[in-house]
CSV table of C-alpha atoms and ligand atoms in Angstrom, one decimal:
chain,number,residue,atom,x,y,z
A,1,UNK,CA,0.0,0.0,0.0
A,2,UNK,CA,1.0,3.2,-1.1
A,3,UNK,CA,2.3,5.6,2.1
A,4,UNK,CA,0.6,9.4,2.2
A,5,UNK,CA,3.2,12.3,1.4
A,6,UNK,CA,2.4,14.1,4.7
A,7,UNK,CA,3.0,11.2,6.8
A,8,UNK,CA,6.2,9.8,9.1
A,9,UNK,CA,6.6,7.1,10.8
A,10,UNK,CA,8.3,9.1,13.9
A,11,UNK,CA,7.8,12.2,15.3
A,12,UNK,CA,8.7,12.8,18.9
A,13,UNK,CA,9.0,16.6,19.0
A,14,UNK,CA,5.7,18.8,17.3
A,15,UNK,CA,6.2,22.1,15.7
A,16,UNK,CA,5.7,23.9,18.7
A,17,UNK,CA,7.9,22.3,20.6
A,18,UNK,CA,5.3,20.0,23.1
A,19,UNK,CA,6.9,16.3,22.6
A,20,UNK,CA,4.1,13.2,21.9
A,21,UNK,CA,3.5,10.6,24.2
A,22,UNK,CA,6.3,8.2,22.6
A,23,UNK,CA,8.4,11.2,22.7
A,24,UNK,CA,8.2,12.1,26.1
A,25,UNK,CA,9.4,8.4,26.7
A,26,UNK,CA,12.4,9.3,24.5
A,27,UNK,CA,12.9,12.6,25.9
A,28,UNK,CA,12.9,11.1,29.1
A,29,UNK,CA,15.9,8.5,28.3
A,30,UNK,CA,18.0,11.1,26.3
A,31,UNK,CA,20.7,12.6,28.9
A,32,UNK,CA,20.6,16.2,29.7
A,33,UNK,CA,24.0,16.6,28.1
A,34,UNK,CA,22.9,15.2,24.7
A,35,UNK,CA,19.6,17.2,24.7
A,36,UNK,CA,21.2,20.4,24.6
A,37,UNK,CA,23.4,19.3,22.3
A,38,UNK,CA,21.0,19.1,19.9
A,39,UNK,CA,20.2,22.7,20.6
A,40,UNK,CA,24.1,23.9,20.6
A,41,UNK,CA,24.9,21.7,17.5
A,42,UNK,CA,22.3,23.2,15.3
A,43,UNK,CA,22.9,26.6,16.1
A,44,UNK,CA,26.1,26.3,15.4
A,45,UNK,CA,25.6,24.8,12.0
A,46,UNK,CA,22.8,28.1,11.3
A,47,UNK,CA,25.2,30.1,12.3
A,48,UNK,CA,28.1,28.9,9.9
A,49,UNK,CA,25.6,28.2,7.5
A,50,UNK,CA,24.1,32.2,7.3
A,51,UNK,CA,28.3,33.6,7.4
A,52,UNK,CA,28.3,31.4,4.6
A,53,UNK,CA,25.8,33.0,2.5
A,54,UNK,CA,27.0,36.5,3.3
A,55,UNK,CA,30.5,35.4,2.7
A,56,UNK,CA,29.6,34.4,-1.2
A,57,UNK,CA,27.5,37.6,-1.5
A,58,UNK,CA,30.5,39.6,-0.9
A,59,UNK,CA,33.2,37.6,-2.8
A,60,UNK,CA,34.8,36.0,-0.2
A,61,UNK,CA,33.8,32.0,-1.4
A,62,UNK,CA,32.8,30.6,-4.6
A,63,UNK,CA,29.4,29.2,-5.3
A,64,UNK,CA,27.5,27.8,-1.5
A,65,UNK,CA,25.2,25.3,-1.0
A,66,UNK,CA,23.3,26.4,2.0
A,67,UNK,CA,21.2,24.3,4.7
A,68,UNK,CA,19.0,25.9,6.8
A,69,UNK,CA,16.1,24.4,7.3
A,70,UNK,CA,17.8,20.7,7.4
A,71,UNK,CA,20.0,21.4,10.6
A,72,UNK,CA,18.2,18.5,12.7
A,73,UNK,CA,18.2,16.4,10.0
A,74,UNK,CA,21.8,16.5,10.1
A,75,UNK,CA,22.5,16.9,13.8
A,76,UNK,CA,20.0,14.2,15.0
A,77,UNK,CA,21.9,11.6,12.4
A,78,UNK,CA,25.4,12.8,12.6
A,79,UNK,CA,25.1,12.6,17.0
A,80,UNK,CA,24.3,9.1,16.6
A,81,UNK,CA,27.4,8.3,14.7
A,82,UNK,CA,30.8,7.1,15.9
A,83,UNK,CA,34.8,8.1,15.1
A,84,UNK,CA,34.7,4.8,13.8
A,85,UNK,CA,31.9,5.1,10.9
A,86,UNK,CA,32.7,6.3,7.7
A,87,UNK,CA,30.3,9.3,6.0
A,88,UNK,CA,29.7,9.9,2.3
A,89,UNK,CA,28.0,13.1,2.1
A,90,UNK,CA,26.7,15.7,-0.6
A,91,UNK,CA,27.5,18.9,-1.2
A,92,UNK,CA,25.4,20.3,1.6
A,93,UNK,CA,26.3,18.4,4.7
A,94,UNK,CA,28.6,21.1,6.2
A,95,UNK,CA,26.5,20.2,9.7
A,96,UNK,CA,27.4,16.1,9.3
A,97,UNK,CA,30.8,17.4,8.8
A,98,UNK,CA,31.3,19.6,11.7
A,99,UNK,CA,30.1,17.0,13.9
A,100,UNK,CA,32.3,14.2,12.7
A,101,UNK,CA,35.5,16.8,13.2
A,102,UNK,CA,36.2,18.7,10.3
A,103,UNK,CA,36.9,22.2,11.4
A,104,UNK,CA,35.1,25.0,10.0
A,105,UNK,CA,38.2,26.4,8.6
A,106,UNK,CA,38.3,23.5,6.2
A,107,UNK,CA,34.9,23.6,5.2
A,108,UNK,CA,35.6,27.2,4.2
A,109,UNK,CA,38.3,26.3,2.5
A,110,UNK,CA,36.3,23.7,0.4
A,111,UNK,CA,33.5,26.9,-0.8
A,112,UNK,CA,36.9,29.0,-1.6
A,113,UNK,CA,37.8,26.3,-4.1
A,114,UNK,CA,41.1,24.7,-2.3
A,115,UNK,CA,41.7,21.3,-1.9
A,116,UNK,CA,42.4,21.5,1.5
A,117,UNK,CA,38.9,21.7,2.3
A,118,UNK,CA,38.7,17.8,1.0
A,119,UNK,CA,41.1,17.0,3.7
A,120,UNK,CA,40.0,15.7,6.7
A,121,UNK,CA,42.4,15.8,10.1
A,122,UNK,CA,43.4,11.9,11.2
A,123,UNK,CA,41.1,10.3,12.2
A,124,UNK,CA,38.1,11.8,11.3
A,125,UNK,CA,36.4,9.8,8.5
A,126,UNK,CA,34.3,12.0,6.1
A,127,UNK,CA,34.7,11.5,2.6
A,128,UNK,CA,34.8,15.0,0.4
A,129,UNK,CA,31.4,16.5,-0.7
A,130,UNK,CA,30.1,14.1,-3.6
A,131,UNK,CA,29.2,16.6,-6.2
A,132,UNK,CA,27.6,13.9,-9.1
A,133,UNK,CA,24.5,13.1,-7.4
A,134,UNK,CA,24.5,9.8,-6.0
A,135,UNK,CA,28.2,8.7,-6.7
A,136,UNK,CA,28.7,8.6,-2.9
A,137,UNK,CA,26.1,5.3,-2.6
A,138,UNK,CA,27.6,2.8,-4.0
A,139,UNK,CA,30.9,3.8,-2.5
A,140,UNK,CA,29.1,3.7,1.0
A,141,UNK,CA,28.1,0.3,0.3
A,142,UNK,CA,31.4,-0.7,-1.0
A,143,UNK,CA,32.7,0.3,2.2
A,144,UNK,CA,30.5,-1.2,4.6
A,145,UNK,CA,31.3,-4.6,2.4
A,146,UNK,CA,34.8,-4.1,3.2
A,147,UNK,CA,34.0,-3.5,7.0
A,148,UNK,CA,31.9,-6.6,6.9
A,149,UNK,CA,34.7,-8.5,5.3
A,150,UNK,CA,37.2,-7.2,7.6
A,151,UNK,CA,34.8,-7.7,10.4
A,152,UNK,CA,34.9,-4.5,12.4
A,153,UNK,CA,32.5,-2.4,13.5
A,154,UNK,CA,31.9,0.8,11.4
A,155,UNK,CA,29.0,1.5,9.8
A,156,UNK,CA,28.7,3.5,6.3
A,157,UNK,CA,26.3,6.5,6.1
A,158,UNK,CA,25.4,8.1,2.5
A,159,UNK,CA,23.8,11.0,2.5
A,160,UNK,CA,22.1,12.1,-0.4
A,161,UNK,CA,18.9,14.3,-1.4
A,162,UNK,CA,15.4,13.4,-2.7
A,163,UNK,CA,17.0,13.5,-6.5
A,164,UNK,CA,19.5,11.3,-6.0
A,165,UNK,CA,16.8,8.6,-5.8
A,166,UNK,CA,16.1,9.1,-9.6
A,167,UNK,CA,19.6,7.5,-10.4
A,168,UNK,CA,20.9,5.0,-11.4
A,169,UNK,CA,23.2,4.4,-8.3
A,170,UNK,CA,21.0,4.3,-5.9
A,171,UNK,CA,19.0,1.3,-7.2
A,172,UNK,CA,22.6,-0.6,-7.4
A,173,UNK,CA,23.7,0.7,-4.3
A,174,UNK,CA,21.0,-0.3,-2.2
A,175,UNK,CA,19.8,-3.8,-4.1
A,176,UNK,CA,23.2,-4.8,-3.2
A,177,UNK,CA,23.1,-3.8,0.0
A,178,UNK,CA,20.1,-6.3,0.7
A,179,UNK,CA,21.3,-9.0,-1.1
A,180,UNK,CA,25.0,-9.0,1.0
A,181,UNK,CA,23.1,-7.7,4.7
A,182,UNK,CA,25.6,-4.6,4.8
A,183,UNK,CA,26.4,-2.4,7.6
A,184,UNK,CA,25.1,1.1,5.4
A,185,UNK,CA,22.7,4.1,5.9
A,186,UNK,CA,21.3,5.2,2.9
A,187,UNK,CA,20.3,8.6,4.7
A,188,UNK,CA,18.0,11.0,2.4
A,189,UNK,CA,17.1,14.1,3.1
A,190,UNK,CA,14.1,14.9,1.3
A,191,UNK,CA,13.8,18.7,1.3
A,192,UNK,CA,11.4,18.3,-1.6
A,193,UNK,CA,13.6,19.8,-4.7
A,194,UNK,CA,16.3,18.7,-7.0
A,195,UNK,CA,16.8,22.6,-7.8
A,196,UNK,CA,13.9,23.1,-9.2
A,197,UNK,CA,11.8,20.2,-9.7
A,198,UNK,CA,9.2,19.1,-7.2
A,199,UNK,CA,9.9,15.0,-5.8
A,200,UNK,CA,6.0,14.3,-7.2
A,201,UNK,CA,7.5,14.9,-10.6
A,202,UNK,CA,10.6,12.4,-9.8
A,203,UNK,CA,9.1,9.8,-8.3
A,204,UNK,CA,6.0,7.7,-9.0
A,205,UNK,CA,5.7,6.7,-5.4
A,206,UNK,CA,5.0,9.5,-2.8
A,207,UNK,CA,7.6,8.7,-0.4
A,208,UNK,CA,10.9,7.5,-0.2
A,209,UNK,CA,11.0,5.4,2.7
A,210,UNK,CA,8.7,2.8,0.8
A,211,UNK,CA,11.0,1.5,-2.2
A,212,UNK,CA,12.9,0.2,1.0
A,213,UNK,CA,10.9,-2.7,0.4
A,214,UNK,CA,12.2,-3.7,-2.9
A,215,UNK,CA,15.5,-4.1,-1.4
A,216,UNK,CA,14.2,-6.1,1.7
A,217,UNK,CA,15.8,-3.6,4.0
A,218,UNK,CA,14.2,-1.3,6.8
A,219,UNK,CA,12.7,1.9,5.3
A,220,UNK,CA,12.0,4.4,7.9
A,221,UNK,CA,10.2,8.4,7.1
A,222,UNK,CA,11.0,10.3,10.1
A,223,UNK,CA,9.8,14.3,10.6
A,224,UNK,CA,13.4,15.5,9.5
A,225,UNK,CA,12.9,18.6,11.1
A,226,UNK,CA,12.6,16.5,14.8
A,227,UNK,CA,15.8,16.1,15.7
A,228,UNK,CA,15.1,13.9,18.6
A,229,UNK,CA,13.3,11.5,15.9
A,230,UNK,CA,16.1,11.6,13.4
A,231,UNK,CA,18.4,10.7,16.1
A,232,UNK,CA,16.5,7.8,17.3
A,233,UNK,CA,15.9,6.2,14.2
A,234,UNK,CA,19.6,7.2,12.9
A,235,UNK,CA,20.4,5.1,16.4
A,236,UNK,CA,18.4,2.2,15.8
A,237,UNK,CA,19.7,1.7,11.6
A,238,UNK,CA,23.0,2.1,13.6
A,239,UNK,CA,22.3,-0.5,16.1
A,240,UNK,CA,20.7,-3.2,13.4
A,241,UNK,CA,23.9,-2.5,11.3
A,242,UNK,CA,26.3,-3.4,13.9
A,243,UNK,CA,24.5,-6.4,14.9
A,244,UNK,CA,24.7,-7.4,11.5
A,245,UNK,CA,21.1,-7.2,10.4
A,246,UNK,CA,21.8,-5.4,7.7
A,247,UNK,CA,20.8,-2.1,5.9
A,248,UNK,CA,18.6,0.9,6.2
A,249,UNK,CA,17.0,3.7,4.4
A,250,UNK,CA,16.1,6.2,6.8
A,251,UNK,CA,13.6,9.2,4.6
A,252,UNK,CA,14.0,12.7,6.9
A,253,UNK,CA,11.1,15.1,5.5
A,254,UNK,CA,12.2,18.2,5.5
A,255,UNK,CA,12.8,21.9,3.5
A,256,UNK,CA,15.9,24.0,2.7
A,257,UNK,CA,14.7,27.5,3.6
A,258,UNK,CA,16.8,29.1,1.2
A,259,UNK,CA,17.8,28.4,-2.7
A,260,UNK,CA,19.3,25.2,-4.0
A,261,UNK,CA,22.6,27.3,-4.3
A,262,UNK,CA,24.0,30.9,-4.5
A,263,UNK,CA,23.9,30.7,-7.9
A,264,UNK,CA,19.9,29.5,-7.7
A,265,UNK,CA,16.6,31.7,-7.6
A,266,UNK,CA,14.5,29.4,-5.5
A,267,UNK,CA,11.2,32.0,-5.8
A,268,UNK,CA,11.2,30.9,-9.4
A,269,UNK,CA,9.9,27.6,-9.1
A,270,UNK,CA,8.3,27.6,-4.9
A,271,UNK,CA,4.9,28.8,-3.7
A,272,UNK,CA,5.5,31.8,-0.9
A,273,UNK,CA,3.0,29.9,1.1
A,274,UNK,CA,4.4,26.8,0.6
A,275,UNK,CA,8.1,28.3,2.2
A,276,UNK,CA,6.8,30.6,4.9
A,277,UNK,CA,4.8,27.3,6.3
A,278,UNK,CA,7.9,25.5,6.7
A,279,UNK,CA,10.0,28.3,7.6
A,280,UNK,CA,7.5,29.9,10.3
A,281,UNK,CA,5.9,27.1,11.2
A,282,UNK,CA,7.9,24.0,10.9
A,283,UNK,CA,11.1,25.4,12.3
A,284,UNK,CA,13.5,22.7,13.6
A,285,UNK,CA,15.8,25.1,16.0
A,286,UNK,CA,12.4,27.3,17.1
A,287,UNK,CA,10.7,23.9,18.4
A,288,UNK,CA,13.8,22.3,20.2
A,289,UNK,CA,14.1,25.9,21.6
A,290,UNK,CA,10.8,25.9,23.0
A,291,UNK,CA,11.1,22.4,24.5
A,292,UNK,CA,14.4,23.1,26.3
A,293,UNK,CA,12.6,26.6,28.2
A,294,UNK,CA,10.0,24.8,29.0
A,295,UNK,CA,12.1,21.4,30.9
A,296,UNK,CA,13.8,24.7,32.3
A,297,UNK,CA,17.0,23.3,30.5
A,298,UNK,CA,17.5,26.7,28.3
A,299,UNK,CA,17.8,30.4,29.5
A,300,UNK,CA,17.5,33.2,26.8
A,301,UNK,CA,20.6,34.7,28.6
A,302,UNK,CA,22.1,30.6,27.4
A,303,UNK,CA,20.6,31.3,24.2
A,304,UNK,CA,22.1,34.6,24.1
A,305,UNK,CA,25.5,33.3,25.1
A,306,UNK,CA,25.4,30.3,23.0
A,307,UNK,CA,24.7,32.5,19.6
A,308,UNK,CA,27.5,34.4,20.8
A,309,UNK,CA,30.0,31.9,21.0
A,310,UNK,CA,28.9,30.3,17.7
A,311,UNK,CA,29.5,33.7,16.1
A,312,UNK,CA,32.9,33.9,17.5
A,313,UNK,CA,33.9,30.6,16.5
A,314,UNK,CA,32.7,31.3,13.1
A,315,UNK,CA,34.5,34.6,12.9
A,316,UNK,CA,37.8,32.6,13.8
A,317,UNK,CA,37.0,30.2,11.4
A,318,UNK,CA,36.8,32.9,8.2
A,319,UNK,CA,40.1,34.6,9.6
A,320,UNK,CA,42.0,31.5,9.7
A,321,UNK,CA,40.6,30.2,6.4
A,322,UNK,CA,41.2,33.4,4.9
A,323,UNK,CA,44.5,33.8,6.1
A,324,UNK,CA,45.1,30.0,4.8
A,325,UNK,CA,48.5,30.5,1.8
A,326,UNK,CA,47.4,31.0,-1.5
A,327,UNK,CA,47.7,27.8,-3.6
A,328,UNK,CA,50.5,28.3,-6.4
A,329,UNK,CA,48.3,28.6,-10.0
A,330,UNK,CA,50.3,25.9,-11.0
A,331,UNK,CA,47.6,23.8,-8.2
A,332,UNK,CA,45.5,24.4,-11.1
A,333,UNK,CA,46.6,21.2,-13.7
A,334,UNK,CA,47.3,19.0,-10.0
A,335,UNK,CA,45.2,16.0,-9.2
A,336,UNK,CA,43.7,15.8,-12.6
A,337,UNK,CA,46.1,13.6,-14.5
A,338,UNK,CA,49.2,11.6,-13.7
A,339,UNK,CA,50.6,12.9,-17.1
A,340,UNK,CA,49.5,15.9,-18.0
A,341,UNK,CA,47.9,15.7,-21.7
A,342,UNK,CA,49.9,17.9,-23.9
A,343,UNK,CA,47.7,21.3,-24.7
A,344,UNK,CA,47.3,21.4,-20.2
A,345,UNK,CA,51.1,20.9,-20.1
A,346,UNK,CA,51.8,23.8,-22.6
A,347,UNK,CA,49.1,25.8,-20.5
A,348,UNK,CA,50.7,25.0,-17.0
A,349,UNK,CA,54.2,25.9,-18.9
A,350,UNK,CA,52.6,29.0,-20.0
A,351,UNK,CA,51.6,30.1,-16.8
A,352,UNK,CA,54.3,29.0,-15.1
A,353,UNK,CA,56.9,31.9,-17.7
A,354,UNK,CA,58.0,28.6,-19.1
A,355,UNK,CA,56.7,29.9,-22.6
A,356,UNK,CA,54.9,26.7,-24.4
A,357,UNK,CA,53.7,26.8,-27.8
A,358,UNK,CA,50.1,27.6,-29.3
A,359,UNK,CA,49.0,24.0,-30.9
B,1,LIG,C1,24.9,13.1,-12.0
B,1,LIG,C2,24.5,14.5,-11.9
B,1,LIG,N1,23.4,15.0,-12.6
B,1,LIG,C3,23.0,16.2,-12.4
B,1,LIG,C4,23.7,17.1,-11.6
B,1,LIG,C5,23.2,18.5,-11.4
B,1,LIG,N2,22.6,18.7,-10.1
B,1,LIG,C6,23.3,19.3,-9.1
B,1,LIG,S1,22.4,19.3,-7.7
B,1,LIG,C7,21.1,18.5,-8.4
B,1,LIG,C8,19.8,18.3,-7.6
B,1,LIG,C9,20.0,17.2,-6.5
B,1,LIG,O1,18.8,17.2,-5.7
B,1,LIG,P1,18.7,16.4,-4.4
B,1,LIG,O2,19.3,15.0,-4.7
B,1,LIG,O3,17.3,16.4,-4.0
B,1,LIG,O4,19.7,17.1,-3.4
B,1,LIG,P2,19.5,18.6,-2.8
B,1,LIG,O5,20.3,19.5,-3.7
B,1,LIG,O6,18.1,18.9,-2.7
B,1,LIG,O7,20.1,18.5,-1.4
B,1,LIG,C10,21.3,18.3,-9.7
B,1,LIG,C11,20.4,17.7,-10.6
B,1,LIG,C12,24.8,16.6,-10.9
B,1,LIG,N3,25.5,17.3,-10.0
B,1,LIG,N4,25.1,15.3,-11.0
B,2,LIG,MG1,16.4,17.7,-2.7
C-alpha cells in the first residue's frame, strides 16, 4: 500500500515544541548533556551556514550550498554516529561534517575552491562533498562490504537528497546492500527539490522510505525537522547495522529555507505559502528551543551566550581560512592527471613563464 506524502513514521517533537506521548518516553531517556546538544549543534551549524551566505555575496567564497532548514536532519543523524563510521556526504552536509571533526576552517576552505577543504584531520572519517549526485552510494556500500569483510564495526552513512533517488546508483547501491546484509545508511534528506523540480515529478511513489521494500531492508520516514526523531531512528539503523542485520534507508522530511545554491533563484519555481509554512511554522531550532525553556533546561541569557559563542567561532573560522597560503596557480593542472595531456602541459608551462607553444 502506497504511504501518504504528509505522513512519518516518527515524530517525537511537534512544531511547537510539546513532545508526543512516545516522545516524552524518548525525551525522558535522552541525557541532559545530549539534549542540549541538539540545541548547541544546530545553532552552530545556522550560524556557519548564514556567514556562509553572506561570505559568497560579498566575494569572499565561490558558489554555497546552504542548509538551513535541514539542521536537525543533520545533527540528530550525525550525533548518533561514531569516530569509527565512515560518512559519504553531498554537497550540503557542512553540519554532518562539523560534527564528525572537520573544522570550520576546512569547510571554508572547500567553498573557496582549495583542496584542503577535501582534507580531513586523522582520524576523522568523512569523505569529500560528492558533487555527481548519488556517486557517494555505491561507495558507501562498498565500504560497509569491506567493514563486513574485515569484520569490524563501522558502519557506512550516504547521504544524499530526494534527486538522488532518480539514479541510477541508488537502485545498485541499495539492491546490493540487501542482497550481501551490509552495515550502510542510505540517509536521504528529502527537502522536496532537485533545484527546481518538485519530488512528485521524480518519483512515481509518494515517499521514499517505501521503495525500502524492494530491497528487503528497513525503510524508515522520520519528521526530518525533529531532531530527537532523526536521532533515534539514525540510532536504531546504527544499532541493526552493527548487529549485522543489515541495511537501512532512513527518509527525513524536511525543506531547505533558502535556494538550492548561491547561484539558484528558489522564488522561481516555490509557492510563498508553501516556504513561509515550513520556515515559520515548521522550524526545527524554534521547536527544540521551546522544548528546552519549557524542561527549564535553556535560559534566553544561554541562548544569548550560546549565539554568541557560535559567532565567535565562526569569525575565527573565516580569519583563519582566509588567512590560509594562496595555492601556487600551478595547483591548477594537480590532481587531474598523472601525465599531463599535452595542450594542459603547454598551458601550466605557459603560466608557469616557461613559454609553451600555441597548438
Ligand atoms: C549526475 C548528476 N546529474 C546532475 C547534476 C546537477 N545537479 C546538481 S544538484 C542537483 C539536484 C539534486 O537534488 P537532491 O538530490 O534532492 O539534493 P539537494 O540538492 O536537494 O540537497 C542536480 C540535478 C549533478 N550534480 N550530478
Ligand atoms: Mg532535494
Amino acid at each position: 500500500m502506497l504511504r501518504q506524502m504528509d505522513r512519518v513514521d516518527r515524530c517525537y517533537l511537534k512544531p511547537g515544541g510539546q513532545l508526543t506521548e512516545e516522545g516524552r518516553s524518548r525525551w525522558e531517556a535522552v541525557p541532559e548533556e545530549l539534549k542540549l546538544d541538539f540545541y548547541r549543534w544546530m545553532v552552530q551549524v545556522r550560524s556557519f551556514d548564514r556567514r556562509s551566505v553572506i561570505l559568497q555575496r560579498q566575494g569572499r567564497i565561490g558558489t554555497y550550498a546552504p542548509l538551513e532548514g535541514q539542521e536537525a536532519a543533520q545533527v540528530g543523524s550525525a550525533l548518533a554516529l561514531s569516530k569509527e563510521d565512515w560518512i559519504f556526504p553531498s554537497y550540503r552536509e557542512h553540519g554532518v561534517a562539523m560534527i564528525a571533526g572537520m573544522p570550520l576552517m576546512r569547510i571554508l576552505l572547500y567553498w573557496m575552491g582549495r583542496v584542503e577543504g577535501n582534507v580531513p584531520p586523522e582520524g576523522v572519517r568523512v569523505l569529500p562533498p560528492y558533487v555527481p549526485i548519488a556517486t557517494q552510494l555505491p561507495q558507501a556500500m562498498g565500504a560497509a562490504w569491506a567493514s563486513k569483510l574485515k569484520r569490524e564495526r563501522s558502519v557506512s552513512v550516504a547521504y544524499f537528497g530526494d534527486g538522488a533517488t532518480s539514479e541510477g546508483d541508488f537502485h545498485e547501491a541499495l539492491n546490493f546492500a540487501g542482497v550481501f546484509q551490509l552495515p550502510v545508511i542510505f540517509f536521504c534528506q528529502n527537502n522536496h527539490y532537485a533545484i527546481s523540480v518538485p519530488f512528485s515529478r521524480q518519483s512515481a511513489v509518494p515517499t521514499v522510505a517505501e521503495r525500502a521494500c524492494a530491497y528487503n531492508i528497513r525503510g524508515i520516514r522520520v519528521d526530518g525537522n525533529d531532531v530527537l526523531a532523526v536521532h533515534s531512528a539514525m540510532e536504531e539503523a546504527v544499532t541493526r547495522a552493527r548487529k549485522g542485520d543489515g541495511a537501512t534507508l532512513i527518509e527525513a522530511v524536511t525543506y531547505r529555507k533558502g535556494s538550492h545554491t548561491t547561484a539558484d533563484d528558489a522564488t522561481r519555481y516555490r509557492d510563498p505559502s508553501e516556504v513561509e509554512d515550513w520556515v515559520r511554522e515548521k522550524d526545527p531550532i524554534s521547536r527544540m528551543e521551546a522544548l528546552l525553556k519549557a524542561e527549564g533546561l535553556l535560559s534566553e541569557e544561554d541562548v544569548k551566550k550560546w549565539e554568541e559563542q557560535c559567532k565567535a567561532l565562526v569569525d575565527r573560522a573565516v580569519k583563519e581560512a582566509e588567512a590560509a597560503p594562496a595555492p601556487s596557480a600551478d595547483h591548477l593542472f594537480a590532481h587531474v592527471f598523472e601525465e599531463l595531456p599535452p595542450e594542459l602541459n603547454r598551458q601550466r608551462a605557459e603560466l608557469s613563464g616557461e613559454g609553451g607553444e600555441c597548438v
